[in-house]
Amino acid sequence: MNGLALHESPSASWRIALPHSAAAVPVARALVRTALTELEHTADSDTAELLTAELVANAVEHTAGDSPIELVVELLPTGCKVEVHDRDPAPPGNLTRPSVGEPDPWQEHGRGLLLIRALSASCGHRPTESGKAVWFRLPTVPAQRRRRPV
């Protein structure tokens, strides 16, 4: 695990089943964006969308079958937590420990987990009854650093 996993009650949460296909990525990004915008939550929406896209893309690419994946978004008093559930019980490679060496800059793949580790306040994975959940947390952003709509 990267950082602390705090247990706090969400002020709002969403849970949605997504198709086991690349079409799930933009739907997941939109849900996170809407959740953070609608409630004027103060977590960084751009980072939340990017990391959510990485988790969903990894679940689609690295799990077999066509079982839906599940996205869970929780707004917390201290930020937000996003989880992606899939049916594969195997832990994601190198999520909570740095890989040896740098990713190859010429390859299309290999940077998603690095981004999640680097940009989240904490991240990790846990077993579930039907597979695993991979998650990240983002803290709230101080008012002076928030983007203002144009």
GROMACS .gro file of N, CA and C in nm:
model
  450
    1MET      N    1   0.084  -0.117   0.000
    1MET     CA    2   0.000   0.000   0.000
    1MET      C    3   0.089   0.123   0.000
    2ASN      N    4   0.049   0.225  -0.071
    2ASN     CA    5   0.121   0.351  -0.079
    2ASN      C    6   0.050   0.450   0.013
    3GLY      N    7   0.108   0.485   0.127
    3GLY     CA    8   0.043   0.578   0.219
    3GLY      C    9  -0.051   0.506   0.312
    4LEU      N   10  -0.127   0.583   0.390
    4LEU     CA   11  -0.217   0.528   0.489
    4LEU      C   12  -0.355   0.501   0.431
    5ALA      N   13  -0.416   0.396   0.475
    5ALA     CA   14  -0.555   0.369   0.437
    5ALA      C   15  -0.641   0.407   0.557
    6LEU      N   16  -0.701   0.521   0.552
    6LEU     CA   17  -0.785   0.568   0.661
    6LEU      C   18  -0.927   0.519   0.641
    7HIS      N   19  -0.994   0.492   0.750
    7HIS     CA   20  -1.133   0.448   0.742
    7HIS      C   21  -1.220   0.564   0.787
    8GLU      N   22  -1.291   0.621   0.694
    8GLU     CA   23  -1.383   0.729   0.724
    8GLU      C   24  -1.508   0.710   0.642
    9SER      N   25  -1.619   0.757   0.694
    9SER     CA   26  -1.746   0.739   0.626
    9SER      C   27  -1.757   0.835   0.508
   10PRO      N   28  -1.802   0.784   0.392
   10PRO     CA   29  -1.819   0.872   0.277
   10PRO      C   30  -1.939   0.965   0.296
   11SER      N   31  -1.926   1.087   0.244
   11SER     CA   32  -2.039   1.179   0.246
   11SER      C   33  -2.132   1.150   0.128
   12ALA      N   34  -2.081   1.086   0.024
   12ALA     CA   35  -2.161   1.042  -0.091
   12ALA      C   36  -2.083   0.931  -0.160
   13SER      N   37  -2.155   0.840  -0.226
   13SER     CA   38  -2.084   0.734  -0.299
   13SER      C   39  -2.168   0.688  -0.418
   14TRP      N   40  -2.098   0.637  -0.518
   14TRP     CA   41  -2.158   0.583  -0.639
   14TRP      C   42  -2.097   0.447  -0.664
   15ARG      N   43  -2.177   0.355  -0.716
   15ARG     CA   44  -2.130   0.221  -0.754
   15ARG      C   45  -2.198   0.188  -0.886
   16ILE      N   46  -2.118   0.153  -0.987
   16ILE     CA   47  -2.175   0.125  -1.118
   16ILE      C   48  -2.100   0.009  -1.183
   17ALA      N   49  -2.175  -0.079  -1.247
   17ALA     CA   50  -2.116  -0.188  -1.325
   17ALA      C   51  -2.084  -0.133  -1.463
   18LEU      N   52  -1.967  -0.166  -1.512
   18LEU     CA   53  -1.920  -0.120  -1.643
   18LEU      C   54  -1.890  -0.241  -1.730
   19PRO      N   55  -1.904  -0.225  -1.862
   19PRO     CA   56  -1.873  -0.337  -1.951
   19PRO      C   57  -1.724  -0.369  -1.948
   20HIS      N   58  -1.693  -0.494  -1.971
   20HIS     CA   59  -1.554  -0.538  -1.977
   20HIS      C   60  -1.499  -0.506  -2.116
   21SER      N   61  -1.490  -0.376  -2.145
   21SER     CA   62  -1.440  -0.331  -2.276
   21SER      C   63  -1.381  -0.192  -2.261
   22ALA      N   64  -1.313  -0.148  -2.364
   22ALA     CA   65  -1.251  -0.015  -2.364
   22ALA      C   66  -1.356   0.096  -2.350
   23ALA      N   67  -1.481   0.066  -2.384
   23ALA     CA   68  -1.589   0.166  -2.371
   23ALA      C   69  -1.612   0.205  -2.225
   24ALA      N   70  -1.565   0.124  -2.132
   24ALA     CA   71  -1.583   0.155  -1.989
   24ALA      C   72  -1.500   0.275  -1.945
   25VAL      N   73  -1.388   0.300  -2.011
   25VAL     CA   74  -1.297   0.406  -1.967
   25VAL      C   75  -1.362   0.544  -1.971
   26PRO      N   76  -1.418   0.590  -2.083
   26PRO     CA   77  -1.479   0.724  -2.083
   26PRO      C   78  -1.601   0.733  -1.991
   27VAL      N   79  -1.674   0.624  -1.973
   27VAL     CA   80  -1.789   0.626  -1.882
   27VAL      C   81  -1.740   0.646  -1.739
   28ALA      N   82  -1.634   0.576  -1.703
   28ALA     CA   83  -1.577   0.589  -1.568
   28ALA      C   84  -1.525   0.731  -1.544
   29ARG      N   85  -1.456   0.786  -1.643
   29ARG     CA   86  -1.405   0.923  -1.629
   29ARG      C   87  -1.520   1.021  -1.609
   30ALA      N   88  -1.626   1.003  -1.686
   30ALA     CA   89  -1.742   1.094  -1.676
   30ALA      C   90  -1.808   1.084  -1.540
   31LEU      N   91  -1.819   0.963  -1.486
   31LEU     CA   92  -1.880   0.948  -1.354
   31LEU      C   93  -1.798   1.020  -1.247
   32VAL      N   94  -1.667   1.002  -1.251
   32VAL     CA   95  -1.581   1.068  -1.153
   32VAL      C   96  -1.591   1.220  -1.168
   33ARG      N   97  -1.585   1.269  -1.291
   33ARG     CA   98  -1.594   1.413  -1.315
   33ARG      C   99  -1.727   1.468  -1.262
   34THR      N  100  -1.835   1.399  -1.292
   34THR     CA  101  -1.967   1.443  -1.247
   34THR      C  102  -1.977   1.440  -1.095
   35ALA      N  103  -1.928   1.334  -1.034
   35ALA     CA  104  -1.933   1.323  -0.888
   35ALA      C  105  -1.860   1.438  -0.821
   36LEU      N  106  -1.741   1.469  -0.870
   36LEU     CA  107  -1.662   1.575  -0.807
   36LEU      C  108  -1.717   1.713  -0.839
   37THR      N  109  -1.776   1.731  -0.956
   37THR     CA  110  -1.828   1.861  -0.997
   37THR      C  111  -1.963   1.890  -0.934
   38GLU      N  112  -2.052   1.793  -0.941
   38GLU     CA  113  -2.188   1.814  -0.892
   38GLU      C  114  -2.192   1.853  -0.745
   39LEU      N  115  -2.104   1.792  -0.668
   39LEU     CA  116  -2.104   1.820  -0.525
   39LEU      C  117  -2.001   1.924  -0.486
   40GLU      N  118  -1.939   1.984  -0.586
   40GLU     CA  119  -1.835   2.084  -0.564
   40GLU      C  120  -1.731   2.032  -0.466
   41HIS      N  121  -1.696   1.905  -0.484
   41HIS     CA  122  -1.595   1.843  -0.399
   41HIS      C  123  -1.460   1.903  -0.434
   42THR      N  124  -1.369   1.900  -0.343
   42THR     CA  125  -1.245   1.971  -0.364
   42THR      C  126  -1.126   1.883  -0.401
   43ALA      N  127  -1.148   1.758  -0.436
   43ALA     CA  128  -1.038   1.677  -0.487
   43ALA      C  129  -1.010   1.719  -0.631
   44ASP      N  130  -0.888   1.698  -0.676
   44ASP     CA  131  -0.847   1.736  -0.812
   44ASP      C  132  -0.915   1.646  -0.914
   45SER      N  133  -1.011   1.699  -0.985
   45SER     CA  134  -1.091   1.622  -1.081
   45SER      C  135  -1.006   1.567  -1.195
   46ASP      N  136  -0.914   1.646  -1.248
   46ASP     CA  137  -0.831   1.599  -1.360
   46ASP      C  138  -0.749   1.477  -1.320
   47THR      N  139  -0.686   1.484  -1.203
   47THR     CA  140  -0.606   1.371  -1.155
   47THR      C  141  -0.695   1.251  -1.126
   48ALA      N  142  -0.811   1.274  -1.066
   48ALA     CA  143  -0.905   1.166  -1.036
   48ALA      C  144  -0.948   1.096  -1.166
   49GLU      N  145  -0.978   1.173  -1.268
   49GLU     CA  146  -1.018   1.115  -1.397
   49GLU      C  147  -0.905   1.032  -1.458
   50LEU      N  148  -0.784   1.087  -1.459
   50LEU     CA  149  -0.669   1.017  -1.516
   50LEU      C  150  -0.644   0.884  -1.445
   51LEU      N  151  -0.641   0.888  -1.313
   51LEU     CA  152  -0.611   0.766  -1.238
   51LEU      C  153  -0.725   0.664  -1.249
   52THR      N  154  -0.848   0.712  -1.254
   52THR     CA  155  -0.962   0.623  -1.275
   52THR      C  156  -0.950   0.554  -1.411
   53ALA      N  157  -0.916   0.630  -1.513
   53ALA     CA  158  -0.899   0.573  -1.648
   53ALA      C  159  -0.792   0.465  -1.646
   54GLU      N  160  -0.684   0.487  -1.573
   54GLU     CA  161  -0.576   0.387  -1.565
   54GLU      C  162  -0.625   0.260  -1.496
   55LEU      N  163  -0.698   0.275  -1.385
   55LEU     CA  164  -0.749   0.157  -1.314
   55LEU      C  165  -0.845   0.077  -1.401
   56VAL      N  166  -0.938   0.146  -1.466
   56VAL     CA  167  -1.038   0.077  -1.549
   56VAL      C  168  -0.970   0.011  -1.669
   57ALA      N  169  -0.880   0.082  -1.735
   57ALA     CA  170  -0.809   0.024  -1.850
   57ALA      C  171  -0.729  -0.100  -1.808
   58ASN      N  172  -0.665  -0.095  -1.693
   58ASN     CA  173  -0.591  -0.212  -1.645
   58ASN      C  174  -0.684  -0.329  -1.618
   59ALA      N  175  -0.799  -0.302  -1.556
   59ALA     CA  176  -0.894  -0.410  -1.527
   59ALA      C  177  -0.943  -0.474  -1.656
   60VAL      N  178  -0.971  -0.393  -1.757
   60VAL     CA  179  -1.018  -0.446  -1.885
   60VAL      C  180  -0.908  -0.525  -1.955
   61GLU      N  181  -0.787  -0.470  -1.956
   61GLU     CA  182  -0.678  -0.533  -2.030
   61GLU      C  183  -0.622  -0.657  -1.963
   62HIS      N  184  -0.616  -0.657  -1.831
   62HIS     CA  185  -0.544  -0.764  -1.761
   62HIS      C  186  -0.633  -0.868  -1.694
   63THR      N  187  -0.762  -0.863  -1.716
   63THR     CA  188  -0.849  -0.968  -1.662
   63THR      C  189  -0.919  -1.038  -1.777
   64ALA      N  190  -0.931  -1.168  -1.764
   64ALA     CA  191  -0.992  -1.250  -1.869
   64ALA      C  192  -1.144  -1.249  -1.856
   65GLY      N  193  -1.208  -1.287  -1.963
   65GLY     CA  194  -1.353  -1.300  -1.962
   65GLY      C  195  -1.424  -1.172  -1.997
   66ASP      N  196  -1.556  -1.178  -1.985
   66ASP     CA  197  -1.635  -1.059  -2.019
   66ASP      C  198  -1.723  -1.015  -1.903
   67SER      N  199  -1.692  -1.060  -1.782
   67SER     CA  200  -1.768  -1.018  -1.665
   67SER      C  201  -1.751  -0.869  -1.646
   68PRO      N  202  -1.858  -0.801  -1.609
   68PRO     CA  203  -1.847  -0.656  -1.587
   68PRO      C  204  -1.745  -0.624  -1.478
   69ILE      N  205  -1.690  -0.506  -1.486
   69ILE     CA  206  -1.608  -0.454  -1.377
   69ILE      C  207  -1.694  -0.353  -1.304
   70GLU      N  208  -1.656  -0.320  -1.184
   70GLU     CA  209  -1.737  -0.229  -1.105
   70GLU      C  210  -1.653  -0.110  -1.060
   71LEU      N  211  -1.711   0.007  -1.073
   71LEU     CA  212  -1.646   0.131  -1.030
   71LEU      C  213  -1.718   0.181  -0.906
   72VAL      N  214  -1.641   0.214  -0.803
   72VAL     CA  215  -1.695   0.270  -0.679
   72VAL      C  216  -1.624   0.402  -0.654
   73VAL      N  217  -1.702   0.509  -0.640
   73VAL     CA  218  -1.647   0.642  -0.612
   73VAL      C  219  -1.705   0.687  -0.479
   74GLU      N  220  -1.618   0.722  -0.386
   74GLU     CA  221  -1.661   0.771  -0.255
   74GLU      C  222  -1.602   0.909  -0.232
   75LEU      N  223  -1.690   1.003  -0.196
   75LEU     CA  224  -1.644   1.136  -0.156
   75LEU      C  225  -1.633   1.134  -0.005
   76LEU      N  226  -1.517   1.170   0.044
   76LEU     CA  227  -1.486   1.165   0.186
   76LEU      C  228  -1.460   1.306   0.237
   77PRO      N  229  -1.470   1.328   0.366
   77PRO     CA  230  -1.441   1.462   0.419
   77PRO      C  231  -1.299   1.509   0.386
   78THR      N  232  -1.205   1.415   0.367
   78THR     CA  233  -1.066   1.453   0.340
   78THR      C  234  -1.025   1.437   0.194
   79GLY      N  235  -1.118   1.400   0.106
   79GLY     CA  236  -1.083   1.382  -0.035
   79GLY      C  237  -1.178   1.284  -0.101
   80CYS      N  238  -1.123   1.200  -0.189
   80CYS     CA  239  -1.206   1.100  -0.256
   80CYS      C  240  -1.129   0.969  -0.265
   81LYS      N  241  -1.205   0.861  -0.275
   81LYS     CA  242  -1.148   0.728  -0.294
   81LYS      C  243  -1.219   0.665  -0.414
   82VAL      N  244  -1.141   0.606  -0.504
   82VAL     CA  245  -1.195   0.539  -0.621
   82VAL      C  246  -1.145   0.395  -0.618
   83GLU      N  247  -1.238   0.301  -0.638
   83GLU     CA  248  -1.204   0.159  -0.644
   83GLU      C  249  -1.255   0.102  -0.776
   84VAL      N  250  -1.180   0.008  -0.830
   84VAL     CA  251  -1.225  -0.070  -0.946
   84VAL      C  252  -1.219  -0.216  -0.905
   85HIS      N  253  -1.332  -0.284  -0.917
   85HIS     CA  254  -1.343  -0.425  -0.881
   85HIS      C  255  -1.342  -0.508  -1.008
   86ASP      N  256  -1.266  -0.618  -1.006
   86ASP     CA  257  -1.269  -0.713  -1.117
   86ASP      C  258  -1.269  -0.854  -1.060
   87ARG      N  259  -1.283  -0.952  -1.148
   87ARG     CA  260  -1.299  -1.092  -1.104
   87ARG      C  261  -1.166  -1.166  -1.090
   88ASP      N  262  -1.055  -1.104  -1.122
   88ASP     CA  263  -0.925  -1.169  -1.111
   88ASP      C  264  -0.867  -1.147  -0.972
   89PRO      N  265  -0.842  -1.253  -0.894
   89PRO     CA  266  -0.791  -1.235  -0.759
   89PRO      C  267  -0.643  -1.196  -0.753
   90ALA      N  268  -0.571  -1.209  -0.865
   90ALA     CA  269  -0.427  -1.179  -0.865
   90ALA      C  270  -0.404  -1.030  -0.842
   91PRO      N  271  -0.311  -0.996  -0.753
   91PRO     CA  272  -0.284  -0.854  -0.728
   91PRO      C  273  -0.223  -0.788  -0.852
   92PRO      N  274  -0.247  -0.657  -0.866
   92PRO     CA  275  -0.186  -0.587  -0.980
   92PRO      C  276  -0.035  -0.580  -0.960
   93GLY      N  277   0.038  -0.600  -1.067
   93GLY     CA  278   0.183  -0.594  -1.057
   93GLY      C  279   0.232  -0.455  -1.020
   94ASN      N  280   0.328  -0.447  -0.936
   94ASN     CA  281   0.401  -0.324  -0.904
   94ASN      C  282   0.316  -0.203  -0.866
   95LEU      N  283   0.194  -0.224  -0.815
   95LEU     CA  284   0.115  -0.108  -0.773
   95LEU      C  285   0.171  -0.048  -0.645
   96THR      N  286   0.202  -0.132  -0.549
   96THR     CA  287   0.243  -0.079  -0.420
   96THR      C  288   0.393  -0.086  -0.397
   97ARG      N  289   0.466  -0.132  -0.495
   97ARG     CA  290   0.612  -0.132  -0.484
   97ARG      C  291   0.669  -0.088  -0.618
   98PRO      N  292   0.769  -0.004  -0.614
   98PRO     CA  293   0.827   0.043  -0.740
   98PRO      C  294   0.888  -0.072  -0.820
   99SER      N  295   0.874  -0.064  -0.950
   99SER     CA  296   0.935  -0.165  -1.036
   99SER      C  297   1.083  -0.133  -1.053
  100VAL      N  298   1.157  -0.234  -1.092
  100VAL     CA  299   1.300  -0.215  -1.116
  100VAL      C  300   1.316  -0.145  -1.250
  101GLY      N  301   1.386  -0.034  -1.251
  101GLY     CA  302   1.410   0.039  -1.376
  101GLY      C  303   1.292   0.127  -1.416
  102GLU      N  304   1.316   0.207  -1.513
  102GLU     CA  305   1.215   0.299  -1.565
  102GLU      C  306   1.137   0.232  -1.678
  103PRO      N  307   1.010   0.273  -1.698
  103PRO     CA  308   0.937   0.219  -1.812
  103PRO      C  309   1.003   0.262  -1.943
  104ASP      N  310   0.993   0.179  -2.042
  104ASP     CA  311   1.049   0.209  -2.173
  104ASP      C  312   0.970   0.324  -2.235
  105PRO      N  313   1.033   0.437  -2.265
  105PRO     CA  314   0.961   0.553  -2.319
  105PRO      C  315   0.899   0.528  -2.456
  106TRP      N  316   0.941   0.422  -2.525
  106TRP     CA  317   0.890   0.394  -2.658
  106TRP      C  318   0.771   0.299  -2.656
  107GLN      N  319   0.740   0.244  -2.541
  107GLN     CA  320   0.627   0.151  -2.531
  107GLN      C  321   0.499   0.226  -2.496
  108GLU      N  322   0.387   0.176  -2.547
  108GLU     CA  323   0.257   0.237  -2.517
  108GLU      C  324   0.211   0.204  -2.376
  109HIS      N  325   0.255   0.094  -2.321
  109HIS     CA  326   0.207   0.047  -2.191
  109HIS      C  327   0.318   0.056  -2.087
  110GLY      N  328   0.279   0.039  -1.960
  110GLY     CA  329   0.379   0.028  -1.855
  110GLY      C  330   0.390   0.147  -1.762
  111ARG      N  331   0.307   0.249  -1.779
  111ARG     CA  332   0.318   0.367  -1.694
  111ARG      C  333   0.198   0.388  -1.601
  112GLY      N  334   0.091   0.313  -1.622
  112GLY     CA  335  -0.032   0.336  -1.546
  112GLY      C  336  -0.016   0.322  -1.397
  113LEU      N  337   0.044   0.212  -1.352
  113LEU     CA  338   0.062   0.192  -1.209
  113LEU      C  339   0.161   0.293  -1.152
  114LEU      N  340   0.260   0.330  -1.231
  114LEU     CA  341   0.354   0.434  -1.189
  114LEU      C  342   0.281   0.566  -1.165
  115LEU      N  343   0.191   0.602  -1.255
  115LEU     CA  344   0.112   0.724  -1.238
  115LEU      C  345   0.026   0.718  -1.112
  116ILE      N  346  -0.037   0.605  -1.091
  116ILE     CA  347  -0.123   0.590  -0.972
  116ILE      C  348  -0.041   0.605  -0.845
  117ARG      N  349   0.075   0.538  -0.839
  117ARG     CA  350   0.162   0.551  -0.721
  117ARG      C  351   0.209   0.694  -0.702
  118ALA      N  352   0.247   0.760  -0.811
  118ALA     CA  353   0.307   0.893  -0.801
  118ALA      C  354   0.205   1.003  -0.770
  119LEU      N  355   0.083   0.992  -0.823
  119LEU     CA  356  -0.012   1.103  -0.813
  119LEU      C  357  -0.116   1.087  -0.703
  120SER      N  358  -0.130   0.969  -0.646
  120SER     CA  359  -0.231   0.950  -0.542
  120SER      C  360  -0.170   0.973  -0.405
  121ALA      N  361  -0.256   1.003  -0.308
  121ALA     CA  362  -0.212   1.015  -0.169
  121ALA      C  363  -0.182   0.876  -0.113
  122SER      N  364  -0.260   0.778  -0.155
  122SER     CA  365  -0.237   0.638  -0.119
  122SER      C  366  -0.306   0.551  -0.223
  123CYS      N  367  -0.260   0.427  -0.233
  123CYS     CA  368  -0.320   0.333  -0.328
  123CYS      C  369  -0.294   0.193  -0.278
  124GLY      N  370  -0.369   0.100  -0.331
  124GLY     CA  371  -0.350  -0.038  -0.291
  124GLY      C  372  -0.451  -0.129  -0.356
  125HIS      N  373  -0.458  -0.250  -0.304
  125HIS     CA  374  -0.554  -0.348  -0.354
  125HIS      C  375  -0.595  -0.434  -0.236
  126ARG      N  376  -0.712  -0.496  -0.250
  126ARG     CA  377  -0.761  -0.586  -0.146
  126ARG      C  378  -0.843  -0.695  -0.212
  127PRO      N  379  -0.843  -0.813  -0.151
  127PRO     CA  380  -0.926  -0.920  -0.205
  127PRO      C  381  -1.075  -0.890  -0.179
  128THR      N  382  -1.159  -0.936  -0.270
  128THR     CA  383  -1.304  -0.929  -0.251
  128THR      C  384  -1.359  -1.069  -0.266
  129GLU      N  385  -1.487  -1.087  -0.239
  129GLU     CA  386  -1.549  -1.219  -0.251
  129GLU      C  387  -1.540  -1.274  -0.393
  130SER      N  388  -1.538  -1.183  -0.492
  130SER     CA  389  -1.540  -1.229  -0.631
  130SER      C  390  -1.411  -1.196  -0.707
  131GLY      N  391  -1.306  -1.149  -0.643
  131GLY     CA  392  -1.183  -1.114  -0.713
  131GLY      C  393  -1.099  -1.019  -0.630
  132LYS      N  394  -1.086  -0.896  -0.681
  132LYS     CA  395  -1.008  -0.795  -0.608
  132LYS      C  396  -1.063  -0.656  -0.636
  133ALA      N  397  -1.025  -0.562  -0.550
  133ALA     CA  398  -1.052  -0.420  -0.570
  133ALA      C  399  -0.918  -0.349  -0.569
  134VAL      N  400  -0.895  -0.264  -0.666
  134VAL     CA  401  -0.775  -0.181  -0.673
  134VAL      C  402  -0.822  -0.038  -0.652
  135TRP      N  403  -0.753   0.038  -0.567
  135TRP     CA  404  -0.804   0.169  -0.527
  135TRP      C  405  -0.694   0.273  -0.518
  136PHE      N  406  -0.738   0.399  -0.518
  136PHE     CA  407  -0.650   0.512  -0.487
  136PHE      C  408  -0.731   0.616  -0.411
  137ARG      N  409  -0.660   0.700  -0.339
  137ARG     CA  410  -0.721   0.813  -0.268
  137ARG      C  411  -0.652   0.941  -0.311
  138LEU      N  412  -0.731   1.046  -0.321
  138LEU     CA  413  -0.679   1.180  -0.346
  138LEU      C  414  -0.725   1.271  -0.234
  139PRO      N  415  -0.640   1.362  -0.189
  139PRO     CA  416  -0.679   1.455  -0.084
  139PRO      C  417  -0.759   1.571  -0.141
  140THR      N  418  -0.818   1.646  -0.052
  140THR     CA  419  -0.883   1.770  -0.095
  140THR      C  420  -0.775   1.868  -0.139
  141VAL      N  421  -0.814   1.961  -0.223
  141VAL     CA  422  -0.723   2.062  -0.275
  141VAL      C  423  -0.760   2.194  -0.209
  142PRO      N  424  -0.662   2.267  -0.152
  142PRO     CA  425  -0.694   2.396  -0.091
  142PRO      C  426  -0.762   2.490  -0.190
  143ALA      N  427  -0.850   2.575  -0.141
  143ALA     CA  428  -0.929   2.664  -0.226
  143ALA      C  429  -0.842   2.747  -0.321
  144GLN      N  430  -0.729   2.795  -0.277
  144GLN     CA  431  -0.647   2.881  -0.362
  144GLN      C  432  -0.583   2.804  -0.478
  145ARG      N  433  -0.581   2.671  -0.475
  145ARG     CA  434  -0.522   2.593  -0.583
  145ARG      C  435  -0.624   2.534  -0.677
  146ARG      N  436  -0.753   2.547  -0.649
  146ARG     CA  437  -0.856   2.490  -0.734
  146ARG      C  438  -0.867   2.566  -0.864
  147ARG      N  439  -0.899   2.492  -0.970
  147ARG     CA  440  -0.924   2.557  -1.099
  147ARG      C  441  -1.059   2.625  -1.094
  148ARG      N  442  -1.068   2.738  -1.151
  148ARG     CA  443  -1.196   2.807  -1.160
  148ARG      C  444  -1.250   2.792  -1.301
  149PRO      N  445  -1.381   2.764  -1.315
  149PRO     CA  446  -1.439   2.751  -1.449
  149PRO      C  447  -1.422   2.881  -1.527
  150VAL      N  448  -1.397   2.868  -1.654
  150VAL     CA  449  -1.376   2.985  -1.739
  150VAL      C  450  -1.507   3.029  -1.800
   0.00000   0.00000   0.00000
